[in-house]
Amino acid sequence: MTDAAFNFAYLDEQTKRMLRRAILKAVAVPGYQVPFASREMPMPYGWGTGGVQVTAACLVPEDVLKVIDQGADDTTNAVSIRKFFVKTAGVAVTEATADASIIQTRHRIPEHPLTEGQILVFQVPIPEPLRFLEPRETETRKMHELEEYGLMHVKLYEDIARHGAIATSYAYPVRVEGRYVMDPSPIPKFDNPKLDGNPALMLFGAGREQRIYALPPYTRAISLDFEDHPFRPTKADHACSLCGSATSYLDEVITDDRGGRMFVCSDTDFCRSRREAAE
Amino acid sequence: MTAQAFAQQALTGGFAEPASQSARAFRMALAVLSQPGTIRQVEGAAPPAPLSVAAGTLLLVLADRSTPLWLAPSHDTRELRDWIAFHVGAPLVAPANAMFILGTWAALQPVDRFPIGRPDYPDRSATLIVETTALNADGPGLRGPGIRGTARLALPEIAAFRENRRLFPLGFDCFFTAGDRIAGLPRSTIVEAA
Amino acid sequence: MYVAVKGGERAIDAAHAWLAEARRGDAAVPELTVAQIREQMTLAVNRVMTEGSLYDPDLAALAIKQARGDMIEAVFLLRAYRTTLPRLGASLPLDTAAMTVQRRISATFKDLPGGQVLGPTFDYTHRLLDFTLMAEGEAPRAPTAPIRDEPVPHVTTLLDQDGLIEATPPGEAEPGDLTRAPLELPADRALRLQALARGDEGFLLSMAYSTQRGYGRTHAFVGELRIGLVAVELFIPELGFSVEVGEVELSECETINQFMGSKTEPPQFTRGYGLAFGQNERKALSMSLVDRALRWQELGEDDVGAPAQDEEFVLSHADNVQATGFLEHIKLPHYVDFQAELELVRRLRREALPEAAE
């Protein structure tokens, strides 16, 4: 049952219309950051207010919602956001990726392949991929307008010159349909290949920075690289200690103070379903 | 017109349950715009003729006092103005200043007068709600974001949409409406030549 | 054997219960009432109302109680509530010249129409802890004087009559609203003032102070600081006239700044403006100094590269609810991106120091 003190999914209808218009423009211009009048939500900026607003604008009463943080359903902020929508929208929730119609995520794309009709909503801290090269919004806006992405390649090239490799391991920029360079949120670059041509609709919400952007299904999103230094997704060179998966992204867990450690799937639903299938 | 007739036409036909009805209709709008060629059903609005259920529903979902609207001659009727004033509240403006454009394709001509956004803010562009009669896959091939391979959609013409795509990332975005059905054509879609 | 951490929900519920207990403190000590906070922590209430952009002393007091005295948390509570309120209308511009002043000082003229009114100020108190307050002694009654029934025109209006200060004709344009439209840069002055009014008092204080120390100096005189009640009027279209819907207490500061003139303007004084809810002098003063510093472009002054001149920098970082949210979010788990960095550093080390490879 929803809390009658709030409108469905918390936001008032006028706010939802504003968000929905922004989402549609984001879909129409993939990878371009649409400014929107982010509202003050009852949770702090930086804790998913952008994702929460996008999810609230998309939710229908029939939705089945999954919320993950770091790939896990039971991390505290995922629990908190899930609770918020159960209370304000009364929607069904699930931990199973395949059963969810909307998934709100922070820092991961689920291991289980997404399907057409699903929506993946990313929480985004800094939507501007050029921000750490040029702090001024007035400048970066111009750079996107003129497709001046040379600075980004210079940065990647300097990495190679200094380290022999590109030293960006998460929030790795992608070029969308050959036009806008986009920040995929701080997902590990291991997840980047899933951005490209994914059958699900991917929506990105940055509340504090007031930006929404999107990757429609089957959209090209290519990780920036050089021919002689091609993009390489990486993960810890281990198998999951719980389910044995050698292909999933792993969290490292320190087990004692003598250097003992183990590696487990960051995607808790993926790991659990593999263990259940093995039993 | 009598006051009663006015009340019947202008004051009815909005959403009975705005939050859930607009949410469901938005998801359909999102589906058709993010997957061009897809056709979906929407419901909720019961606007006066000539506005279709689908176009009326889209207006209720997306437009309000903050979104200037241009009514093409095909839809610029007293009854519709009253209905929009009561249920939507969108100020009616000239085509060059509108965020939403409503009419039949013939009535929208020429389409190069609608806002296409600015190079630094391409989102500041018009959304066209094009009333049509034939909404089916009997049309040109579509390629681009949202489409796996090729999709097909009946379009009122081809050249205008190819020209619109040429402006990318500027350009307008379209919803096509017929009865209670909608389809979408964002500016990113490449419409194949006949 | 490691088991994936479960029980986030239980942990959150327990933390919230503990928080409520900690908020109450020692149950043997009587609980604070909201009215006590409203009446006796007035300056805290004023700050929360100003930065929370909502004039409601009771709710601000409640927010302070709920936030355990954390001012930014209280501002956040009030803002989150404000967002859900329907907007019934917009008031007419407030007429601060018609303020019923409780305090009004000018640093530019020894005496002037309306006079100098010291009012309830800390200014000349000796900062000695008053142990009678600890003993809960009764406050002595302040002496009273008859109300001076005379107009209190703004100092800047008096200067304006001689053309000595820049003219600020009333504009017809509707000011923007940061809480309804995303900030676009460059912003106009009305939007900047809104951002500054909502901005963190400490941030603005430091920015204003930096201009005084030479980082974009504008040499501000406090033309006037006035605090008092101002009527709020709403125009009712159905009636065809406006009605008074209430009163708000405001602190208003107008600074008068040196200006040597430019290609288009003769030498004259220029203005900085600050406005805050309730008695909130530091905020109003800071705001007017920062406002003036941000006007360098419009007045044809040089950009000396001072932080307080940098509109994008000031407006992007003045909001404490945004700032603290983003700052504190680093407490959230970052296992995934940290793991990615860990792998990268290990790989780079292996390549750089093959002999040190694990």
mmCIF file of C-alpha atoms in Angstrom, chain C residues 2-321:
data_model
loop_
_atom_site.group_PDB
_atom_site.id
_atom_site.type_symbol
_atom_site.label_atom_id
_atom_site.label_comp_id
_atom_site.label_asym_id
_atom_site.label_seq_id
_atom_site.Cartn_x
_atom_site.Cartn_y
_atom_site.Cartn_z
ATOM 1 C CA TYR C 2 32.738 -15.447 3.881
ATOM 2 C CA VAL C 3 29.033 -14.934 3.362
ATOM 3 C CA ALA C 4 27.841 -11.979 1.283
ATOM 4 C CA VAL C 5 26.808 -9.216 3.668
ATOM 5 C CA LYS C 6 23.091 -9.365 4.342
ATOM 6 C CA GLY C 7 20.849 -7.420 6.619
ATOM 7 C CA GLY C 8 21.275 -3.889 5.244
ATOM 8 C CA GLU C 9 17.631 -3.238 6.031
ATOM 9 C CA ARG C 10 17.933 -4.357 9.655
ATOM 10 C CA ALA C 11 21.038 -2.249 10.079
ATOM 11 C CA ILE C 12 19.269 0.841 8.732
ATOM 12 C CA ASP C 13 16.239 0.386 10.997
ATOM 13 C CA ALA C 14 18.481 -0.088 14.019
ATOM 14 C CA ALA C 15 20.562 2.968 13.101
ATOM 15 C CA HIS C 16 17.425 5.108 12.825
ATOM 16 C CA ALA C 17 16.194 3.938 16.222
ATOM 17 C CA TRP C 18 19.557 4.700 17.767
ATOM 18 C CA LEU C 19 19.568 8.109 16.117
ATOM 19 C CA ALA C 20 16.172 8.931 17.667
ATOM 20 C CA GLU C 21 17.461 7.947 21.075
ATOM 21 C CA ALA C 22 20.642 9.943 20.678
ATOM 22 C CA ARG C 23 18.621 12.944 19.540
ATOM 23 C CA ARG C 24 16.626 12.909 22.766
ATOM 24 C CA GLY C 25 19.751 12.691 24.905
ATOM 25 C CA ASP C 26 19.447 12.138 28.660
ATOM 26 C CA ALA C 27 15.763 11.450 29.323
ATOM 27 C CA ALA C 28 16.155 12.952 32.794
ATOM 28 C CA VAL C 29 16.623 16.362 31.155
ATOM 29 C CA PRO C 30 13.348 17.943 29.978
ATOM 30 C CA GLU C 31 12.754 17.718 26.231
ATOM 31 C CA LEU C 32 13.132 20.865 24.132
ATOM 32 C CA THR C 33 9.903 22.125 22.649
ATOM 33 C CA VAL C 34 9.710 23.511 19.136
ATOM 34 C CA ALA C 35 8.389 26.749 20.610
ATOM 35 C CA GLN C 36 11.476 27.050 22.814
ATOM 36 C CA ILE C 37 13.738 26.685 19.803
ATOM 37 C CA ARG C 38 11.657 29.147 17.813
ATOM 38 C CA GLU C 39 11.770 31.757 20.585
ATOM 39 C CA GLN C 40 15.246 31.230 22.025
ATOM 40 C CA MET C 41 17.335 29.949 19.107
ATOM 41 C CA THR C 42 15.971 32.627 16.785
ATOM 42 C CA LEU C 43 19.123 33.265 14.826
ATOM 43 C CA ALA C 44 19.468 29.567 14.075
ATOM 44 C CA VAL C 45 15.837 29.517 12.963
ATOM 45 C CA ASN C 46 16.477 32.540 10.744
ATOM 46 C CA ARG C 47 19.449 30.920 9.080
ATOM 47 C CA VAL C 48 17.535 27.726 8.401
ATOM 48 C CA MET C 49 14.625 29.684 6.926
ATOM 49 C CA THR C 50 16.952 31.753 4.712
ATOM 50 C CA GLU C 51 19.017 28.909 3.326
ATOM 51 C CA GLY C 52 15.957 26.666 3.260
ATOM 52 C CA SER C 53 14.071 29.309 1.199
ATOM 53 C CA LEU C 54 10.958 28.941 3.327
ATOM 54 C CA TYR C 55 9.606 31.470 5.801
ATOM 55 C CA ASP C 56 8.137 29.318 8.536
ATOM 56 C CA PRO C 57 9.696 29.739 12.002
ATOM 57 C CA ASP C 58 7.834 26.766 13.466
ATOM 58 C CA LEU C 59 8.949 24.331 10.780
ATOM 59 C CA ALA C 60 12.481 25.687 10.863
ATOM 60 C CA ALA C 61 12.530 25.133 14.628
ATOM 61 C CA LEU C 62 11.201 21.625 14.141
ATOM 62 C CA ALA C 63 13.900 20.971 11.550
ATOM 63 C CA ILE C 64 16.589 22.157 13.977
ATOM 64 C CA LYS C 65 15.213 19.873 16.670
ATOM 65 C CA GLN C 66 15.015 16.913 14.316
ATOM 66 C CA ALA C 67 18.529 17.631 12.990
ATOM 67 C CA ARG C 68 19.998 17.698 16.492
ATOM 68 C CA GLY C 69 21.176 21.241 15.846
ATOM 69 C CA ASP C 70 22.984 20.391 12.583
ATOM 70 C CA MET C 71 22.134 23.528 10.622
ATOM 71 C CA ILE C 72 22.771 22.172 7.133
ATOM 72 C CA GLU C 73 20.725 19.067 7.909
ATOM 73 C CA ALA C 74 17.929 21.359 9.120
ATOM 74 C CA VAL C 75 18.146 23.448 5.931
ATOM 75 C CA PHE C 76 17.918 20.228 3.943
ATOM 76 C CA LEU C 77 14.824 19.057 5.855
ATOM 77 C CA LEU C 78 13.104 22.359 5.227
ATOM 78 C CA ARG C 79 14.006 22.380 1.528
ATOM 79 C CA ALA C 80 12.792 18.837 0.967
ATOM 80 C CA TYR C 81 9.496 19.843 2.546
ATOM 81 C CA ARG C 82 9.315 23.070 0.539
ATOM 82 C CA THR C 83 9.645 21.162 -2.738
ATOM 83 C CA THR C 84 6.382 19.350 -2.081
ATOM 84 C CA LEU C 85 4.343 22.516 -1.486
ATOM 85 C CA PRO C 86 1.908 23.726 -4.140
ATOM 86 C CA ARG C 87 2.572 27.221 -5.461
ATOM 87 C CA LEU C 88 -0.541 29.269 -4.996
ATOM 88 C CA GLY C 89 0.818 32.546 -6.317
ATOM 89 C CA ALA C 90 3.630 35.043 -6.310
ATOM 90 C CA SER C 91 3.649 38.080 -4.017
ATOM 91 C CA LEU C 92 4.176 41.609 -5.228
ATOM 92 C CA PRO C 93 7.750 42.839 -4.786
ATOM 93 C CA LEU C 94 8.319 43.618 -1.109
ATOM 94 C CA ASP C 95 8.605 47.300 -0.227
ATOM 95 C CA THR C 96 11.486 47.363 2.226
ATOM 96 C CA ALA C 97 11.380 51.175 2.356
ATOM 97 C CA ALA C 98 8.118 50.728 4.252
ATOM 98 C CA MET C 99 9.730 48.361 6.763
ATOM 99 C CA THR C 100 8.858 48.680 10.442
ATOM 100 C CA VAL C 101 12.484 48.832 11.541
ATOM 101 C CA GLN C 102 13.785 47.230 14.711
ATOM 102 C CA ARG C 103 17.346 47.953 13.801
ATOM 103 C CA ARG C 104 18.735 50.271 11.209
ATOM 104 C CA ILE C 105 22.256 51.477 10.959
ATOM 105 C CA SER C 106 24.194 53.394 8.359
ATOM 106 C CA ALA C 107 27.960 53.464 8.300
ATOM 107 C CA THR C 108 27.997 56.297 5.780
ATOM 108 C CA PHE C 109 26.045 59.116 7.472
ATOM 109 C CA LYS C 110 26.150 60.081 11.122
ATOM 110 C CA ASP C 111 22.492 60.985 11.102
ATOM 111 C CA LEU C 112 19.840 60.679 8.457
ATOM 112 C CA PRO C 113 16.049 60.584 8.062
ATOM 113 C CA GLY C 114 14.669 57.735 10.134
ATOM 114 C CA GLY C 115 17.726 57.856 12.381
ATOM 115 C CA GLN C 116 20.147 55.220 13.553
ATOM 116 C CA VAL C 117 18.453 52.463 15.558
ATOM 117 C CA LEU C 118 20.817 50.070 17.263
ATOM 118 C CA GLY C 119 18.264 47.378 18.065
ATOM 119 C CA PRO C 120 18.981 43.939 19.505
ATOM 120 C CA THR C 121 22.595 43.420 18.442
ATOM 121 C CA PHE C 122 25.649 41.558 19.715
ATOM 122 C CA ASP C 123 27.810 44.329 18.257
ATOM 123 C CA TYR C 124 28.874 46.072 21.472
ATOM 124 C CA THR C 125 28.454 43.203 23.895
ATOM 125 C CA HIS C 126 31.606 42.103 25.641
ATOM 126 C CA ARG C 127 32.057 38.476 24.766
ATOM 127 C CA LEU C 128 32.116 37.208 28.316
ATOM 128 C CA LEU C 129 30.206 34.074 29.147
ATOM 129 C CA ASP C 130 27.128 35.085 31.112
ATOM 130 C CA PHE C 131 26.848 32.568 33.905
ATOM 131 C CA THR C 132 23.478 33.911 34.989
ATOM 132 C CA LEU C 133 22.083 32.253 31.848
ATOM 133 C CA MET C 134 23.427 28.959 33.128
ATOM 134 C CA ALA C 135 21.608 29.614 36.371
ATOM 135 C CA GLU C 136 18.493 30.229 34.297
ATOM 136 C CA GLY C 137 18.176 33.743 35.614
ATOM 137 C CA GLU C 138 15.357 35.928 34.371
ATOM 138 C CA ALA C 139 16.328 38.364 31.652
ATOM 139 C CA PRO C 140 15.915 41.987 32.741
ATOM 140 C CA ARG C 141 13.279 43.901 30.818
ATOM 141 C CA ALA C 142 14.678 46.213 28.192
ATOM 142 C CA PRO C 143 13.717 49.895 28.485
ATOM 143 C CA THR C 144 11.205 51.119 25.926
ATOM 144 C CA ALA C 145 10.950 54.299 23.921
ATOM 145 C CA PRO C 146 8.097 55.775 21.911
ATOM 146 C CA ILE C 147 7.913 54.637 18.291
ATOM 147 C CA ARG C 148 9.464 57.148 15.911
ATOM 148 C CA ASP C 149 6.657 57.736 13.514
ATOM 149 C CA GLU C 150 8.621 58.935 10.520
ATOM 150 C CA PRO C 151 9.526 57.460 7.153
ATOM 151 C CA VAL C 152 12.827 55.632 6.895
ATOM 152 C CA PRO C 153 13.980 56.092 3.300
ATOM 153 C CA HIS C 154 16.877 54.046 1.986
ATOM 154 C CA VAL C 155 20.249 55.766 2.104
ATOM 155 C CA THR C 156 20.778 54.802 -1.509
ATOM 156 C CA THR C 157 17.564 56.596 -2.453
ATOM 157 C CA LEU C 158 18.964 59.770 -0.926
ATOM 158 C CA LEU C 159 22.178 59.382 -2.912
ATOM 159 C CA ASP C 160 20.225 58.557 -6.024
ATOM 160 C CA GLN C 161 18.521 61.979 -5.863
ATOM 161 C CA ASP C 162 21.920 63.554 -6.509
ATOM 162 C CA GLY C 163 22.838 61.064 -9.210
ATOM 163 C CA LEU C 164 25.775 59.960 -7.070
ATOM 164 C CA ILE C 165 24.876 56.281 -7.182
ATOM 165 C CA GLU C 166 23.978 54.084 -10.096
ATOM 166 C CA ALA C 167 20.271 54.160 -10.888
ATOM 167 C CA THR C 168 18.364 50.908 -10.536
ATOM 168 C CA PRO C 169 15.077 51.450 -12.293
ATOM 169 C CA PRO C 170 12.504 48.795 -11.452
ATOM 170 C CA GLY C 171 12.430 46.075 -14.069
ATOM 171 C CA GLU C 172 9.339 44.450 -15.460
ATOM 172 C CA ALA C 173 11.005 41.133 -16.235
ATOM 173 C CA GLU C 174 9.926 38.222 -14.105
ATOM 174 C CA PRO C 175 12.928 36.934 -12.166
ATOM 175 C CA GLY C 176 14.023 33.362 -12.852
ATOM 176 C CA ASP C 177 13.700 30.624 -10.273
ATOM 177 C CA LEU C 178 16.588 28.282 -9.571
ATOM 178 C CA THR C 179 14.287 25.794 -7.922
ATOM 179 C CA ARG C 180 12.174 25.470 -11.077
ATOM 180 C CA ALA C 181 14.652 25.762 -13.934
ATOM 181 C CA PRO C 182 18.199 24.422 -14.239
ATOM 182 C CA LEU C 183 20.881 27.044 -13.739
ATOM 183 C CA GLU C 184 22.194 28.382 -17.008
ATOM 184 C CA LEU C 185 25.395 30.406 -17.164
ATOM 185 C CA PRO C 186 25.976 33.266 -17.363
ATOM 186 C CA ALA C 187 23.138 34.030 -14.936
ATOM 187 C CA ASP C 188 21.468 37.413 -14.579
ATOM 188 C CA ARG C 189 21.686 39.358 -11.330
ATOM 189 C CA ALA C 190 18.257 38.300 -10.064
ATOM 190 C CA LEU C 191 19.183 34.649 -10.404
ATOM 191 C CA ARG C 192 22.566 35.238 -8.803
ATOM 192 C CA LEU C 193 20.901 36.945 -5.852
ATOM 193 C CA GLN C 194 18.545 34.008 -5.443
ATOM 194 C CA ALA C 195 21.494 31.626 -5.411
ATOM 195 C CA LEU C 196 23.343 33.798 -2.896
ATOM 196 C CA ALA C 197 20.274 34.098 -0.645
ATOM 197 C CA ARG C 198 20.051 30.295 -0.549
ATOM 198 C CA GLY C 199 23.810 29.960 -0.285
ATOM 199 C CA ASP C 200 25.731 28.786 2.740
ATOM 200 C CA GLU C 201 26.421 31.564 5.227
ATOM 201 C CA GLY C 202 29.937 30.338 5.918
ATOM 202 C CA PHE C 203 30.814 30.106 2.241
ATOM 203 C CA LEU C 204 29.514 33.608 1.545
ATOM 204 C CA LEU C 205 31.267 34.970 4.621
ATOM 205 C CA SER C 206 34.604 33.620 3.392
ATOM 206 C CA MET C 207 34.006 34.852 -0.143
ATOM 207 C CA ALA C 208 33.051 38.331 1.107
ATOM 208 C CA TYR C 209 36.037 38.385 3.453
ATOM 209 C CA SER C 210 38.346 37.470 0.580
ATOM 210 C CA THR C 211 37.194 40.559 -1.347
ATOM 211 C CA GLN C 212 37.954 42.723 1.675
ATOM 212 C CA ARG C 213 41.455 41.311 1.818
ATOM 213 C CA GLY C 214 42.138 42.183 -1.789
ATOM 214 C CA TYR C 215 40.889 39.271 -3.874
ATOM 215 C CA GLY C 216 38.588 41.406 -6.021
ATOM 216 C CA ARG C 217 38.312 44.372 -3.694
ATOM 217 C CA THR C 218 35.273 46.605 -4.198
ATOM 218 C CA HIS C 219 35.633 48.779 -1.108
ATOM 219 C CA ALA C 220 32.193 48.390 0.413
ATOM 220 C CA PHE C 221 30.595 50.891 2.760
ATOM 221 C CA VAL C 222 27.534 49.696 4.597
ATOM 222 C CA GLY C 223 25.170 52.313 3.255
ATOM 223 C CA GLU C 224 22.556 50.717 5.367
ATOM 224 C CA LEU C 225 21.591 47.622 7.245
ATOM 225 C CA ARG C 226 17.954 47.433 8.241
ATOM 226 C CA ILE C 227 16.042 44.716 10.014
ATOM 227 C CA GLY C 228 12.322 44.622 10.595
ATOM 228 C CA LEU C 229 8.907 43.545 9.446
ATOM 229 C CA VAL C 230 7.670 43.984 5.888
ATOM 230 C CA ALA C 231 4.168 43.343 4.626
ATOM 231 C CA VAL C 232 3.659 40.645 1.974
ATOM 232 C CA GLU C 233 1.005 41.507 -0.561
ATOM 233 C CA LEU C 234 -0.655 39.292 -3.097
ATOM 234 C CA PHE C 235 -2.498 40.612 -6.115
ATOM 235 C CA ILE C 236 -5.845 38.864 -6.468
ATOM 236 C CA PRO C 237 -6.994 39.030 -10.099
ATOM 237 C CA GLU C 238 -10.594 38.219 -9.137
ATOM 238 C CA LEU C 239 -10.674 41.251 -6.821
ATOM 239 C CA GLY C 240 -8.617 43.511 -9.040
ATOM 240 C CA PHE C 241 -6.462 44.686 -6.115
ATOM 241 C CA SER C 242 -3.835 43.365 -3.776
ATOM 242 C CA VAL C 243 -4.314 42.220 -0.198
ATOM 243 C CA GLU C 244 -1.843 41.856 2.633
ATOM 244 C CA VAL C 245 -1.386 38.178 3.421
ATOM 245 C CA GLY C 246 1.152 38.495 6.219
ATOM 246 C CA GLU C 247 4.432 39.937 7.376
ATOM 247 C CA VAL C 248 7.987 38.645 7.171
ATOM 248 C CA GLU C 249 10.996 39.735 9.143
ATOM 249 C CA LEU C 250 13.930 40.614 6.905
ATOM 250 C CA SER C 251 17.527 41.762 7.102
ATOM 251 C CA GLU C 252 18.462 43.972 4.195
ATOM 252 C CA CYS C 253 21.910 45.293 3.437
ATOM 253 C CA GLU C 254 22.880 47.780 0.783
ATOM 254 C CA THR C 255 26.517 48.478 0.313
ATOM 255 C CA ILE C 256 27.845 51.532 -1.437
ATOM 256 C CA ASN C 257 30.944 50.851 -3.434
ATOM 257 C CA GLN C 258 33.536 53.059 -4.970
ATOM 258 C CA PHE C 259 33.465 53.225 -8.741
ATOM 259 C CA MET C 260 35.841 55.302 -10.810
ATOM 260 C CA GLY C 261 33.681 55.213 -13.877
ATOM 261 C CA SER C 262 34.060 53.439 -17.167
ATOM 262 C CA LYS C 263 33.866 54.256 -20.865
ATOM 263 C CA THR C 264 30.106 54.535 -20.624
ATOM 264 C CA GLU C 265 29.512 55.536 -17.011
ATOM 265 C CA PRO C 266 30.690 58.627 -15.115
ATOM 266 C CA PRO C 267 32.344 58.181 -11.697
ATOM 267 C CA GLN C 268 29.637 57.293 -9.208
ATOM 268 C CA PHE C 269 28.885 54.880 -6.428
ATOM 269 C CA THR C 270 27.630 51.404 -7.187
ATOM 270 C CA ARG C 271 25.578 48.958 -5.179
ATOM 271 C CA GLY C 272 25.755 45.544 -3.626
ATOM 272 C CA TYR C 273 22.629 43.960 -2.236
ATOM 273 C CA GLY C 274 21.898 41.374 0.424
ATOM 274 C CA LEU C 275 18.610 40.089 1.803
ATOM 275 C CA ALA C 276 17.862 37.368 4.331
ATOM 276 C CA PHE C 277 14.956 36.161 6.424
ATOM 277 C CA GLY C 278 14.835 37.294 10.047
ATOM 278 C CA GLN C 279 17.743 38.945 11.787
ATOM 279 C CA ASN C 280 20.656 37.575 9.808
ATOM 280 C CA GLU C 281 23.183 40.372 9.541
ATOM 281 C CA ARG C 282 26.275 38.413 8.652
ATOM 282 C CA LYS C 283 24.453 36.763 5.780
ATOM 283 C CA ALA C 284 22.992 40.004 4.414
ATOM 284 C CA LEU C 285 26.365 41.768 4.579
ATOM 285 C CA SER C 286 28.272 38.863 3.024
ATOM 286 C CA MET C 287 25.720 38.525 0.265
ATOM 287 C CA SER C 288 25.952 42.193 -0.686
ATOM 288 C CA LEU C 289 29.744 42.079 -0.903
ATOM 289 C CA VAL C 290 29.691 38.974 -3.051
ATOM 290 C CA ASP C 291 26.898 40.376 -5.201
ATOM 291 C CA ARG C 292 28.981 43.463 -5.859
ATOM 292 C CA ALA C 293 32.104 41.447 -6.639
ATOM 293 C CA LEU C 294 30.173 39.360 -9.177
ATOM 294 C CA ARG C 295 29.060 42.493 -11.024
ATOM 295 C CA TRP C 296 32.507 43.283 -12.428
ATOM 296 C CA GLN C 297 31.568 42.487 -15.997
ATOM 297 C CA GLU C 298 28.394 44.516 -16.079
ATOM 298 C CA LEU C 299 30.278 47.507 -14.627
ATOM 299 C CA GLY C 300 33.191 47.176 -17.034
ATOM 300 C CA GLU C 301 35.721 46.400 -14.301
ATOM 301 C CA ASP C 302 38.750 44.163 -14.668
ATOM 302 C CA ASP C 303 38.622 40.468 -13.993
ATOM 303 C CA VAL C 304 41.472 40.136 -11.525
ATOM 304 C CA GLY C 305 40.879 36.404 -11.290
ATOM 305 C CA ALA C 306 39.538 36.594 -7.750
ATOM 306 C CA PRO C 307 37.398 33.670 -6.605
ATOM 307 C CA ALA C 308 34.535 36.003 -5.610
ATOM 308 C CA GLN C 309 34.425 37.409 -9.159
ATOM 309 C CA ASP C 310 33.989 33.975 -10.677
ATOM 310 C CA GLU C 311 30.273 33.549 -11.199
ATOM 311 C CA GLU C 312 30.421 29.912 -12.206
ATOM 312 C CA PHE C 313 32.639 29.049 -9.242
ATOM 313 C CA VAL C 314 30.542 30.938 -6.682
ATOM 314 C CA LEU C 315 27.138 29.794 -7.922
ATOM 315 C CA SER C 316 28.220 26.188 -8.373
ATOM 316 C CA HIS C 317 29.579 25.867 -4.868
ATOM 317 C CA ALA C 318 27.474 28.135 -2.642
ATOM 318 C CA ASP C 319 24.712 25.644 -1.930
ATOM 319 C CA ASN C 320 25.481 23.719 1.226
ATOM 320 C CA VAL C 321 22.805 21.068 0.708
#
